[in-house]
Coordinates of C-alpha atoms in Angstrom, one line a residue:
Chain A
X1353 CA -81.4 9.4 2.7
X1354 CA -77.6 8.5 0.8
X1355 CA -74.9 7.2 2.8
X1356 CA -71.9 9.8 2.3
X1357 CA -68.5 7.0 1.2
X1358 CA -64.9 8.2 2.8
X1359 CA -62.2 6.1 0.3
X1360 CA -59.2 6.6 3.1
X1361 CA -56.8 3.5 1.7
X1362 CA -55.0 5.1 -1.0
X1363 CA -54.4 8.2 1.7
X1364 CA -52.9 5.0 4.2
X1365 CA -51.4 3.1 1.0
X1366 CA -49.3 5.8 0.7
X1367 CA -48.4 6.4 4.5
X1368 CA -50.9 9.2 5.5
X1369 CA -52.0 10.4 8.3
X1370 CA -56.5 9.5 7.0
X1371 CA -57.8 11.5 10.2
X1372 CA -58.4 14.7 8.8
X1373 CA -60.1 13.7 6.1
X1374 CA -62.2 12.0 8.2
X1375 CA -63.8 14.7 10.4
X1376 CA -63.8 16.8 7.1
X1377 CA -66.0 13.8 6.5
X1378 CA -67.6 14.1 9.4
X1379 CA -68.1 18.1 9.8
X1380 CA -69.7 17.1 5.9
X1381 CA -72.9 14.8 7.2
X1382 CA -75.5 16.0 7.1
X1383 CA -78.6 15.7 10.6
X1384 CA -79.0 11.9 10.7
X1385 CA -76.7 11.1 7.8
X1386 CA -74.3 8.2 8.5
X1387 CA -70.7 7.7 6.8
X1388 CA -69.6 4.6 5.3
X1389 CA -66.2 4.7 5.9
X1390 CA -63.3 1.8 3.9
X1391 CA -60.0 1.5 5.3
X1392 CA -57.0 -1.4 4.9
X1393 CA -57.3 -2.1 8.2
X1394 CA -60.4 -2.6 11.6
X1395 CA -59.9 1.6 12.9
X1396 CA -60.1 0.5 15.9
X1397 CA -59.7 3.4 17.6
X1398 CA -61.6 5.7 15.3
X1399 CA -64.4 4.2 16.9
X1400 CA -64.2 5.7 20.0
X1401 CA -63.7 9.1 19.0
X1402 CA -66.4 8.4 16.7
X1403 CA -68.2 7.5 20.1
X1404 CA -67.7 11.1 21.6
X1405 CA -69.5 12.5 19.0
X1406 CA -72.2 10.7 19.1
X1407 CA -71.9 7.5 16.3
X1408 CA -72.6 4.0 17.0
X1409 CA -70.2 1.5 13.9
X1410 CA -70.6 -1.6 12.6
X1411 CA -67.7 -2.5 10.5
X1412 CA -67.5 -5.6 8.0
X1413 CA -64.4 -7.1 6.6
X1414 CA -63.8 -6.9 3.2
X1415 CA -61.4 -9.0 0.8
X1416 CA -58.3 -8.4 1.3
X1417 CA -58.1 -7.8 5.4
X1418 CA -59.7 -4.5 3.9
X1419 CA -62.8 -3.4 6.2
X1420 CA -65.7 -1.3 5.7
X1421 CA -67.2 1.4 8.8
X1422 CA -70.7 2.1 8.8
X1423 CA -70.9 5.2 11.2
X1424 CA -74.1 6.2 12.2
X1425 CA -75.2 9.6 14.1
X1426 CA -76.5 8.4 17.5
X1427 CA -79.9 11.0 18.5
X1428 CA -78.9 13.3 20.5
X1429 CA -75.9 12.1 21.7
X1430 CA -73.4 14.1 19.0
X1431 CA -71.7 16.4 20.6
X1432 CA -69.7 18.8 19.0
X1433 CA -66.5 19.0 21.4
X1434 CA -64.1 15.8 20.2
X1435 CA -63.4 14.2 23.9
X1436 CA -59.6 14.3 24.9
X1437 CA -58.0 10.4 24.4
X1438 CA -55.2 9.1 25.0
X1439 CA -54.7 6.7 22.3
X1440 CA -55.7 9.9 19.7
X1441 CA -53.1 12.5 19.6
X1442 CA -55.9 14.7 17.1
X1443 CA -57.6 14.5 20.0
X1444 CA -54.5 16.6 22.3
X1445 CA -55.7 19.7 23.2
X1446 CA -53.1 22.6 22.7
X1447 CA -49.4 21.3 24.3
X1448 CA -50.2 23.9 27.8
X1449 CA -46.6 23.8 28.6
X1450 CA -43.1 24.3 25.8
X1451 CA -39.9 22.8 27.3
X1452 CA -36.9 23.5 25.6
X1453 CA -34.8 21.6 26.5
X1454 CA -31.9 21.4 22.6
X1455 CA -29.5 22.3 24.9
X1456 CA -29.6 20.1 27.5
X1457 CA -27.8 16.5 27.7
X1458 CA -29.0 13.9 28.6
X1459 CA -30.6 12.6 31.2
X1460 CA -30.8 16.1 31.9
X1461 CA -34.5 16.5 29.6
X1462 CA -36.2 13.1 30.3
X1463 CA -35.5 14.5 34.6
X1464 CA -36.9 18.4 33.3
X1465 CA -39.7 16.6 31.5
X1466 CA -40.8 14.1 34.1
X1467 CA -40.8 16.7 36.5
X1468 CA -43.1 19.6 34.8
X1469 CA -45.7 16.3 34.0
X1470 CA -45.5 15.0 37.8
X1471 CA -47.3 18.7 38.3
X1472 CA -49.9 18.5 35.3
X1473 CA -53.6 17.3 35.9
X1474 CA -54.7 14.4 33.3
X1475 CA -54.9 15.9 29.9
X1476 CA -53.2 18.7 29.7
X1477 CA -50.6 18.4 26.7
X1478 CA -46.9 18.9 27.0
X1479 CA -44.5 20.4 23.7
X1480 CA -41.2 19.6 24.4
X1481 CA -38.1 19.9 22.0
X1482 CA -35.0 17.9 21.6
X1483 CA -32.0 17.3 20.5
X1484 CA -32.1 13.9 19.9
X1485 CA -35.2 10.9 20.2
X1486 CA -35.3 10.7 24.2
X1487 CA -35.0 6.5 24.0
X1488 CA -34.9 6.4 27.5
X1489 CA -37.7 8.4 28.6
X1490 CA -40.6 6.0 26.7
X1491 CA -40.9 3.2 29.0
X1492 CA -40.9 5.6 31.9
X1493 CA -44.1 7.3 30.2
X1494 CA -45.6 4.7 29.8
X1495 CA -45.0 3.3 32.9
X1496 CA -46.3 6.3 34.2
X1497 CA -49.4 6.0 32.3
X1498 CA -48.6 8.7 29.8
X1499 CA -48.8 9.0 26.2
X1500 CA -46.8 10.7 24.1
X1501 CA -45.9 11.6 20.0
X1502 CA -43.0 12.1 18.2
X1503 CA -40.7 13.0 15.4
X1504 CA -37.9 14.7 14.2
X1505 CA -38.4 17.9 12.4
X1506 CA -37.9 18.4 8.3
X1507 CA -34.1 19.0 9.0
X1508 CA -33.3 15.8 11.9
X1509 CA -32.3 18.8 13.8
X1510 CA -34.1 18.9 16.0
X1511 CA -36.7 16.0 18.1
X1512 CA -40.2 17.5 18.8
X1513 CA -42.3 15.0 21.8
X1514 CA -45.9 15.7 22.9
X1515 CA -46.7 13.7 25.8
X1516 CA -49.9 14.3 27.2
X1517 CA -50.5 13.6 31.4
X1518 CA -52.3 10.6 32.0
X1519 CA -54.0 9.6 35.4
X1520 CA -50.7 8.5 37.1
X1521 CA -49.4 5.0 38.3
Chain B
X674 CA -42.4 3.2 19.7
X675 CA -41.8 1.5 22.3
X676 CA -37.9 3.0 23.2
X677 CA -35.1 1.3 25.2
X678 CA -35.0 -0.1 28.7
X679 CA -32.0 -1.1 30.8
X680 CA -30.2 -4.8 29.8
X681 CA -30.0 -6.4 32.9
X682 CA -27.1 -8.9 31.6
X683 CA -24.6 -5.8 30.9
X684 CA -23.3 -4.6 34.1
X685 CA -22.2 -8.3 34.7
X686 CA -20.6 -8.8 30.6
X687 CA -18.5 -5.3 31.9
X688 CA -17.4 -7.4 35.5
X689 CA -16.6 -10.6 33.7
X690 CA -14.5 -8.0 31.0
X691 CA -12.8 -5.9 34.1
X692 CA -11.8 -9.2 35.5
X693 CA -9.6 -10.9 32.9
X694 CA -8.2 -7.2 31.7
X695 CA -7.1 -7.0 35.3
X696 CA -6.4 -10.7 35.5
X697 CA -3.8 -10.3 31.7
X698 CA -2.2 -7.6 33.3
X699 CA -0.9 -9.5 35.9
X700 CA 0.7 -12.1 33.6
X701 CA 2.1 -9.3 31.1
X702 CA 3.5 -7.8 34.6
X703 CA 4.4 -12.3 36.3
X704 CA 6.3 -11.9 33.1
X705 CA 4.0 -14.1 30.3
X706 CA 4.2 -15.1 27.9
X707 CA 4.9 -12.0 25.1
X708 CA 7.6 -10.5 25.1
X709 CA 10.0 -13.2 27.5
X710 CA 8.1 -15.6 24.6
X711 CA 7.4 -15.7 21.7
X712 CA 5.0 -13.9 19.9
X713 CA 4.2 -17.2 18.2
X714 CA 4.5 -19.0 21.8
X715 CA 0.8 -20.4 23.6
X716 CA 1.8 -19.1 26.4
X717 CA 1.5 -16.2 23.8
X718 CA -1.6 -17.4 23.1
X719 CA -3.0 -17.0 26.2
X720 CA -2.7 -13.7 27.1
X721 CA -3.9 -12.5 23.5
X722 CA -7.3 -14.5 24.2
X723 CA -7.7 -13.1 27.1
X724 CA -7.3 -9.8 26.0
X725 CA -9.2 -10.1 22.9
X726 CA -12.2 -12.1 23.9
X727 CA -12.1 -11.4 27.7
X728 CA -11.2 -7.9 28.4
X729 CA -12.7 -6.8 25.1
X730 CA -15.4 -9.2 23.5
X731 CA -16.5 -9.2 26.2
X732 CA -16.8 -5.8 27.2
X733 CA -18.5 -5.1 23.8
X734 CA -21.3 -7.1 23.6
X735 CA -22.1 -6.6 27.6
X736 CA -21.7 -2.8 25.6
X737 CA -24.1 -3.7 22.0
X738 CA -26.8 -5.6 24.8
X739 CA -27.4 -1.8 25.8
X740 CA -26.5 -0.4 23.3
X741 CA -28.0 -1.9 20.0
X742 CA -31.8 -1.4 21.2
X743 CA -30.3 2.5 21.6
X744 CA -29.3 2.5 18.5
X745 CA -33.1 1.1 16.9
X746 CA -34.8 3.1 19.7
X747 CA -36.4 -0.4 19.9
X748 CA -36.0 -3.0 22.6
X749 CA -33.7 -5.9 22.3
X750 CA -35.5 -9.1 21.0
X751 CA -35.0 -12.6 22.2
X752 CA -33.0 -11.3 25.7
X753 CA -33.1 -14.2 27.3
X754 CA -30.3 -15.2 25.1
X755 CA -27.8 -12.5 27.0
X756 CA -26.8 -14.8 29.8
X757 CA -26.7 -17.9 27.3
X758 CA -24.1 -16.2 25.7
X759 CA -21.9 -14.9 28.6
X760 CA -22.0 -18.6 30.0
X761 CA -20.6 -20.2 26.7
X762 CA -17.8 -17.2 26.4
X763 CA -16.6 -18.1 29.3
X764 CA -16.6 -20.8 29.4
X765 CA -15.4 -22.2 26.0
X766 CA -12.5 -19.2 27.0
X767 CA -11.3 -21.1 30.3
X768 CA -11.3 -24.2 28.2
X769 CA -9.4 -22.3 24.4
X770 CA -7.1 -20.8 27.5
X771 CA -6.7 -24.6 29.6
X772 CA -6.4 -26.1 26.2
X773 CA -3.2 -23.2 25.1
X774 CA -2.4 -24.2 28.5
X775 CA -1.5 -28.0 27.9
X776 CA 0.2 -27.0 24.0
X777 CA 2.8 -26.4 26.9
X778 CA 2.9 -28.5 29.3
X779 CA 1.8 -25.9 31.9
X780 CA -1.3 -28.3 32.5
X781 CA -2.2 -31.6 31.5
X782 CA -5.0 -30.8 29.4
X783 CA -5.8 -33.1 26.0
X784 CA -5.5 -31.1 22.7
X785 CA -9.1 -31.8 21.5
X786 CA -10.0 -29.2 25.0
X787 CA -9.5 -26.4 22.1
X788 CA -11.5 -27.0 19.8
X789 CA -13.8 -28.0 22.3
X790 CA -13.7 -24.3 23.4
X791 CA -13.6 -22.7 20.4
X792 CA -16.9 -24.9 19.9
X793 CA -18.3 -23.1 23.0
X794 CA -17.5 -19.6 21.3
X795 CA -18.9 -20.3 18.3
X796 CA -21.7 -20.7 19.7
X797 CA -21.8 -18.3 22.7
X798 CA -21.1 -15.2 20.1
X799 CA -23.3 -17.5 17.6
X800 CA -26.2 -16.4 20.3
X801 CA -25.2 -13.0 20.7
X802 CA -25.5 -12.6 17.1
X803 CA -28.8 -13.8 17.2
X804 CA -30.0 -11.9 19.6
X805 CA -28.5 -8.8 18.1
X806 CA -29.4 -9.5 15.1
X807 CA -32.3 -9.8 15.0
X808 CA -33.1 -6.9 17.0
X809 CA -31.1 -4.5 14.1
X810 CA -33.1 -6.8 11.5
X811 CA -36.3 -5.9 13.0
X812 CA -35.0 -2.2 12.7
X813 CA -34.5 -1.7 9.2
X814 CA -33.7 0.8 7.3
X815 CA -30.9 0.7 9.7
X816 CA -29.8 4.8 10.7
X817 CA -25.3 4.5 10.0
X818 CA -24.2 3.6 13.0
X819 CA -25.7 0.3 13.4
X820 CA -25.0 -0.6 9.8
X821 CA -21.4 0.2 11.5
X822 CA -22.4 -3.0 14.1
X823 CA -24.0 -5.1 11.4
X824 CA -20.7 -5.7 9.3
X825 CA -19.3 -5.9 12.9
X826 CA -20.4 -8.7 13.9
X827 CA -19.5 -10.1 10.8
X828 CA -16.3 -9.8 11.4
X829 CA -16.5 -11.0 14.6
X830 CA -18.8 -14.2 12.3
X831 CA -15.9 -15.0 10.6
X832 CA -13.2 -14.3 13.4
X833 CA -14.8 -16.6 15.0
X834 CA -14.9 -19.6 12.7
X835 CA -11.1 -18.8 12.2
X836 CA -10.3 -19.3 15.4
X837 CA -12.4 -22.9 15.3
X838 CA -10.5 -23.7 12.1
X839 CA -7.2 -22.8 14.4
X840 CA -8.3 -25.3 17.4
X841 CA -9.1 -27.7 15.2
X842 CA -5.8 -28.4 12.7
X843 CA -4.3 -27.2 16.0
X844 CA -4.8 -30.1 18.2
X845 CA -4.3 -32.4 15.2
X846 CA -8.2 -33.1 14.4
X847 CA -8.2 -32.5 11.1
X848 CA -4.6 -32.4 8.5
X849 CA -3.6 -31.6 5.4
X850 CA -1.7 -29.5 3.3
X851 CA -4.5 -26.8 2.7
X852 CA -5.2 -27.0 6.5
X853 CA -1.2 -26.5 7.1
X854 CA -0.8 -23.6 5.3
X855 CA -4.3 -22.0 6.6
X856 CA -2.7 -22.3 9.8
X857 CA 0.4 -21.1 8.6
X858 CA -1.0 -18.0 6.5
X859 CA -3.8 -17.8 7.9
X860 CA -3.4 -16.2 11.4
X861 CA -3.3 -12.2 10.3
X862 CA -6.5 -13.1 8.6
X863 CA -7.8 -14.4 12.1
X864 CA -6.5 -11.2 14.7
X865 CA -6.7 -8.3 11.5
X866 CA -11.0 -9.8 11.6
X867 CA -10.9 -9.9 15.5
X868 CA -9.1 -6.6 15.8
X869 CA -10.1 -4.9 13.0
X870 CA -13.2 -5.7 12.3
X871 CA -15.5 -7.2 14.8
X872 CA -13.7 -4.6 17.5
X873 CA -12.7 -1.5 16.0
X874 CA -15.2 -1.1 13.3
X875 CA -17.9 -2.1 16.5
X876 CA -16.3 0.9 17.9
X877 CA -16.3 3.2 16.0
X878 CA -19.6 3.3 14.9
X879 CA -20.8 2.9 18.7
X880 CA -18.4 6.2 19.3
X881 CA -19.8 8.2 16.8
X882 CA -24.0 8.3 18.6
X883 CA -22.0 7.9 21.6
X884 CA -19.7 10.9 21.9
X885 CA -22.1 12.9 19.9
X886 CA -24.5 12.0 22.8
X887 CA -22.6 13.0 25.7
X888 CA -20.8 16.4 23.9
X889 CA -24.2 17.7 22.3
X890 CA -22.9 18.0 18.4
X891 CA -24.9 17.5 15.7
X892 CA -25.8 13.9 14.9
X893 CA -26.1 14.5 11.7
X894 CA -25.1 12.3 8.8
X895 CA -22.6 13.5 6.7
X896 CA -21.0 12.0 3.8
X897 CA -18.0 11.6 5.2
X898 CA -19.1 8.2 7.5
X899 CA -20.7 6.7 4.5
X900 CA -17.0 6.7 3.4
X901 CA -16.7 5.1 6.3
X902 CA -18.2 2.7 6.5
X903 CA -17.7 1.6 2.7
X904 CA -14.1 1.5 2.7
X905 CA -14.1 0.1 6.2
X906 CA -16.0 -3.1 4.6
X907 CA -13.8 -3.3 1.9
X908 CA -11.2 -3.0 4.1
X909 CA -12.4 -6.9 6.3
X910 CA -13.7 -7.3 2.2
X911 CA -10.7 -8.0 1.4
X912 CA -8.9 -9.9 4.6
X913 CA -11.7 -12.5 4.4
X914 CA -11.3 -13.1 0.4
X915 CA -7.4 -13.0 1.4
X916 CA -8.7 -16.9 2.9
X917 CA -8.5 -18.5 0.1
X918 CA -4.9 -17.5 -0.9
X919 CA -3.8 -18.2 2.8
X920 CA -5.5 -22.3 2.7
X921 CA -3.4 -22.2 -0.4
X922 CA -0.4 -20.7 0.7
X923 CA 0.0 -18.3 -2.6
X924 CA 1.8 -15.7 -3.0
X925 CA -1.0 -13.2 -3.7
X926 CA -1.7 -12.9 0.1
X927 CA 1.2 -9.6 1.3
X928 CA -1.0 -8.4 -2.0
X929 CA -4.5 -8.6 -0.8
X930 CA -3.0 -7.1 2.9
X931 CA -0.8 -3.9 1.8
X932 CA -4.8 -3.4 -0.4
X933 CA -6.6 -4.1 3.2
X934 CA -3.4 -1.4 4.9
X935 CA -3.9 0.8 2.0
X936 CA -7.8 1.1 2.5
X937 CA -7.9 0.5 6.6
X938 CA -6.2 3.2 6.5
X939 CA -8.3 5.5 4.3
X940 CA -10.9 4.3 6.6
X941 CA -9.3 5.2 9.6
X942 CA -7.6 8.4 8.3
X943 CA -11.4 10.1 7.6
X944 CA -13.3 8.7 11.3
X945 CA -10.3 10.8 12.8
X946 CA -11.2 13.6 11.3
X947 CA -15.3 12.8 11.6
X948 CA -14.1 12.6 15.1
X949 CA -12.4 16.3 14.8
X950 CA -14.7 17.5 13.5
X951 CA -17.3 16.1 16.8
X952 CA -15.7 17.7 19.1
X953 CA -15.0 20.5 17.7
X954 CA -19.1 21.2 17.0
X955 CA -19.8 20.4 20.6
X956 CA -22.5 22.5 21.9
X957 CA -20.8 21.8 25.6
X958 CA -17.6 23.4 26.1
X959 CA -16.6 21.5 29.6
X960 CA -15.9 17.8 28.9
X961 CA -17.5 15.3 30.5
X962 CA -14.8 13.1 32.2
X963 CA -15.0 9.5 29.7
X964 CA -15.1 12.2 26.3
X965 CA -11.6 13.5 27.5
X966 CA -10.5 9.7 28.3
X967 CA -11.7 9.1 24.9
X968 CA -8.7 11.5 23.3
X969 CA -6.1 9.2 24.6
X970 CA -7.9 6.5 23.0
X971 CA -7.9 9.0 19.3
X972 CA -4.4 9.3 20.2
X973 CA -3.6 5.8 20.0
X974 CA -4.7 5.0 17.5
X975 CA -3.3 7.8 15.8
X976 CA -0.2 6.7 16.6
X977 CA -0.9 2.9 15.9
X978 CA -1.1 4.1 12.5
X979 CA 1.1 6.2 12.3
X980 CA 3.6 3.3 13.4
X981 CA 2.4 0.6 11.4
X982 CA 2.8 2.2 7.9
X983 CA 6.5 3.8 9.4
X984 CA 7.1 -0.7 10.8
X985 CA 5.8 -1.8 6.3
X986 CA 8.5 1.0 5.1
X987 CA 11.0 -0.1 7.4
X988 CA 10.4 -3.7 6.4
X989 CA 10.8 -4.2 9.7
X990 CA 7.2 -5.2 10.8
X991 CA 7.5 -9.1 11.8
X992 CA 9.7 -8.1 14.7
X993 CA 7.8 -5.7 16.2
X994 CA 4.1 -6.7 15.4
X995 CA 3.7 -7.3 18.6
X996 CA 4.2 -3.5 20.5
X997 CA 2.0 -2.1 17.4
X998 CA -1.0 -5.1 18.6
X999 CA -0.1 -3.9 22.1
X1000 CA -0.4 -0.6 21.8
X1001 CA -4.4 -1.3 19.2
X1002 CA -5.7 -3.1 22.1
X1003 CA -4.2 -1.4 25.2
X1004 CA -4.4 1.7 23.7
X1005 CA -6.7 2.1 21.7
X1006 CA -10.0 -0.6 22.1
X1007 CA -9.0 -0.1 25.8
X1008 CA -8.6 2.6 26.4
X1009 CA -11.8 3.7 24.9
X1010 CA -13.2 0.9 26.4
X1011 CA -12.5 2.2 29.8
X1012 CA -13.5 5.8 29.5
X1013 CA -16.6 4.7 28.3
X1014 CA -16.9 2.5 31.2
X1015 CA -16.5 5.3 33.1
X1016 CA -20.0 7.7 32.0
X1017 CA -21.9 4.1 30.8
X1018 CA -21.9 2.6 34.1
X1019 CA -23.0 5.7 36.1
X1020 CA -25.6 6.6 33.0
X1021 CA -26.8 2.6 34.2
X1022 CA -27.0 2.8 37.8
X1023 CA -28.6 5.9 38.1
X1024 CA -31.3 5.2 35.8
X1025 CA -31.5 1.9 37.7
X1026 CA -32.1 3.2 40.9
X1027 CA -33.7 6.8 40.4
X1028 CA -35.9 6.6 36.1
X1029 CA -39.2 5.7 38.9
X1030 CA -39.2 8.4 41.2
X1031 CA -38.2 11.2 38.3
X1032 CA -40.4 14.1 38.9
X1033 CA -41.5 12.7 42.0
X1034 CA -38.8 13.2 44.1
X1035 CA -35.4 15.0 44.1
X1036 CA -32.6 12.7 42.8
X1037 CA -28.2 13.4 42.5
X1038 CA -27.5 13.6 39.0
X1039 CA -25.9 11.1 37.2
X1040 CA -22.7 13.5 37.7
X1041 CA -23.3 13.5 41.4
X1042 CA -22.9 9.5 40.4
X1043 CA -18.8 10.2 39.8
X1044 CA -15.8 11.7 41.1
X1045 CA -14.1 13.3 38.0
X1046 CA -11.2 15.6 39.7
X1047 CA -9.2 11.9 41.8
X1048 CA -10.2 10.1 38.8
X1049 CA -8.9 11.3 36.0
X1050 CA -5.4 11.2 37.1
X1051 CA -5.4 7.2 36.0
X1052 CA -6.9 7.5 33.0
X1053 CA -3.4 9.9 32.4
X1054 CA -1.5 7.1 34.1
X1055 CA -2.6 4.0 32.0
X1056 CA -2.2 6.0 28.4
X1057 CA 1.1 6.7 29.9
X1058 CA 1.6 2.9 30.6
X1059 CA 0.5 2.4 27.6
X1060 CA 2.7 4.5 25.3
X1061 CA 5.8 3.5 27.6
X1062 CA 4.9 -0.7 27.4
X1063 CA 5.2 0.3 23.6
X1064 CA 8.3 1.5 23.7
X1065 CA 9.8 -0.5 26.0
X1066 CA 8.6 -2.7 23.1
X1067 CA 10.2 -1.3 20.5
X1068 CA 13.8 -0.8 21.8
X1069 CA 13.3 -4.9 23.5
X1070 CA 13.6 -3.9 27.2
X1071 CA 11.4 -6.7 28.6
X1072 CA 12.4 -6.0 32.6
X1073 CA 11.0 -3.1 32.1
X1074 CA 8.2 -3.6 30.0
X1075 CA 7.1 -5.4 33.2
X1076 CA 7.3 -2.8 35.6
X1077 CA 5.0 0.0 33.0
X1078 CA 2.6 -2.6 32.7
X1079 CA 2.8 -3.0 36.6
X1080 CA 2.2 0.8 36.3
X1081 CA -1.0 0.1 34.1
X1082 CA -2.4 -2.6 36.1
X1083 CA -2.8 -0.1 39.3
X1084 CA -4.2 2.4 36.5
X1085 CA -6.4 0.1 35.8
X1086 CA -7.2 -0.7 39.9
X1087 CA -8.2 2.7 40.1
X1088 CA -10.1 2.9 37.4
X1089 CA -11.9 -0.2 38.5
X1090 CA -11.9 1.0 42.3
X1091 CA -14.3 4.2 40.2
X1092 CA -16.3 2.6 38.6
X1093 CA -17.4 0.8 41.5
X1094 CA -17.7 3.6 44.3
X1095 CA -19.7 5.4 40.4
X1096 CA -21.9 1.7 40.9
X1097 CA -22.3 1.8 44.7
X1098 CA -23.7 5.3 44.9
X1099 CA -20.5 6.3 47.2
X1100 CA -20.1 9.9 45.4
X1101 CA -23.3 11.0 46.3
X1102 CA -23.3 12.9 49.3
X1103 CA -25.2 10.4 51.4
X1104 CA -28.6 12.9 52.3
X1105 CA -29.5 13.1 48.6
X1106 CA -28.4 8.7 49.0
X1107 CA -30.8 8.5 51.8
X1108 CA -33.7 5.7 51.5
X1109 CA -32.6 4.3 47.8
X1110 CA -31.7 0.8 47.3
X1111 CA -27.7 0.2 46.0
X1112 CA -27.9 -2.1 43.3
X1113 CA -26.2 -4.9 43.5
X1114 CA -22.3 -4.2 41.6
X1115 CA -22.3 -6.6 38.8
X1116 CA -25.1 -9.4 39.8
X1117 CA -28.5 -8.3 38.8
X1118 CA -31.7 -8.3 40.3
X1119 CA -35.3 -9.1 38.6
X1120 CA -36.4 -5.8 37.5
X1121 CA -38.7 -4.8 40.0
X1122 CA -41.2 -2.5 37.4
X1123 CA -42.2 -4.7 34.3
X1124 CA -43.5 -3.4 31.5
X1125 CA -47.3 -3.6 30.5

């Protein structure tokens, strides 16, 4: 059976996020078919996700620091559900809690977010909307072992933050 | 997305800065320097540099070590440098001031002390610029407030170089016609780059972000802000470009400075309207004391601009440049500094003491650390004293000025007492405070929890 080839280098060069394309390709794989992936860097975070899907990997460097990885399905191990991994926000479940902190002055958003995370089980996700980037919250999230992603909305007026509760340290 | 953490040395900078402020105000009460002495007298130079370097520059450096990482959302690069810079700046300042004292015969210090002090100051500020500059460089493209800081740091480098040149000429190590001409004509350039470029321009950039943050005003980048950045930068470039005229004693110097005054006033005018917009667009109806007290600083800036225009048109700028500088340094820069310290000290202390347990147990709010009701009147007294002090300088009542300076000193000490109380958690109800270690007022302890 031919390998399914996917080249995400153009997406990466344009600053895009190739995860959707990769998961799309995975879902198109026939039983037993391998995925041959081309990327501009060694996609180590992906290895974990693919392992949780039941794929082993074999990575080989190309020229100019680029990489080709062959993902081979391990018989009987392939599972339908992607396990939530702190490193891969794409695998996180939908947020279970929402906090609107846009009207709160600093450091109140930080207090509310940390208080909410304190009562959340590991793996649950919190979505918070803030008036500005919570710079002082990030070191605290890191110290407590939570993973997070965030960015400004298109208008640049609100900061959207997703935090995945980690094992409390 | 690393975010920013606490700067360990910021409060040490603040403590040294406040010490210099109290020292300078005490000297004014004692009648040391202007207006008792002439504006060029070594005594006045001691006073001016104690304020400009000791109080305002240390305050600004300490604030920037904490604030630049917040502006660019990444940690400070070279975080071992702030204590080194502080040691260089303090030693350099002490040696420079004793060099000035040597000029008057107050103490027996060789004239070479001045260039040595200047060199140490260059090293100190150079170290600060290196640390802040690397952090900013790594964070390109920069946001608007960060660009103000970059221009301010460039002006700081220019100011320090000017200062060292003067010190070399004054001590007789460098001579010649051009050097003498620079000493005679270049002092306004040194002062303008320092007070206008380094301190004012940086404070303007910082205020855009700080005021928006604490009043919940929208932080969208306005076109007017880029106008302020452009006209302000042009002003500073005009001032720097006047250096060859000062060296050659050519008549173009006055023209260049007049052009800089026009662009500078434009920049300040647009900045004023931006600040007004920030206060109007704020989402918080009841604003905190730091934002209220900052209004006094903006009023002083406006008053200084009007006074400058008046003095320029009446042709009496040379006689009254002392009053103008006093209003600018103590009203605008000093007032803004004290107002923002009132928030920053409480905020940093709160973060230091309570961040590790947030969400895990009940903690005080930042506002619990301060007592605005009792602190507010002292800001009023401070601004009143500065206003009256300016008046007494303008109408030349040196003795009354000393009395008013005494009131200013008293208000300053009262504000410092409030900063100390916030730092020591003395305003926090005892039951909320129980179990928390109080931090040292200004000597940083090793950070207990290191980032992995």
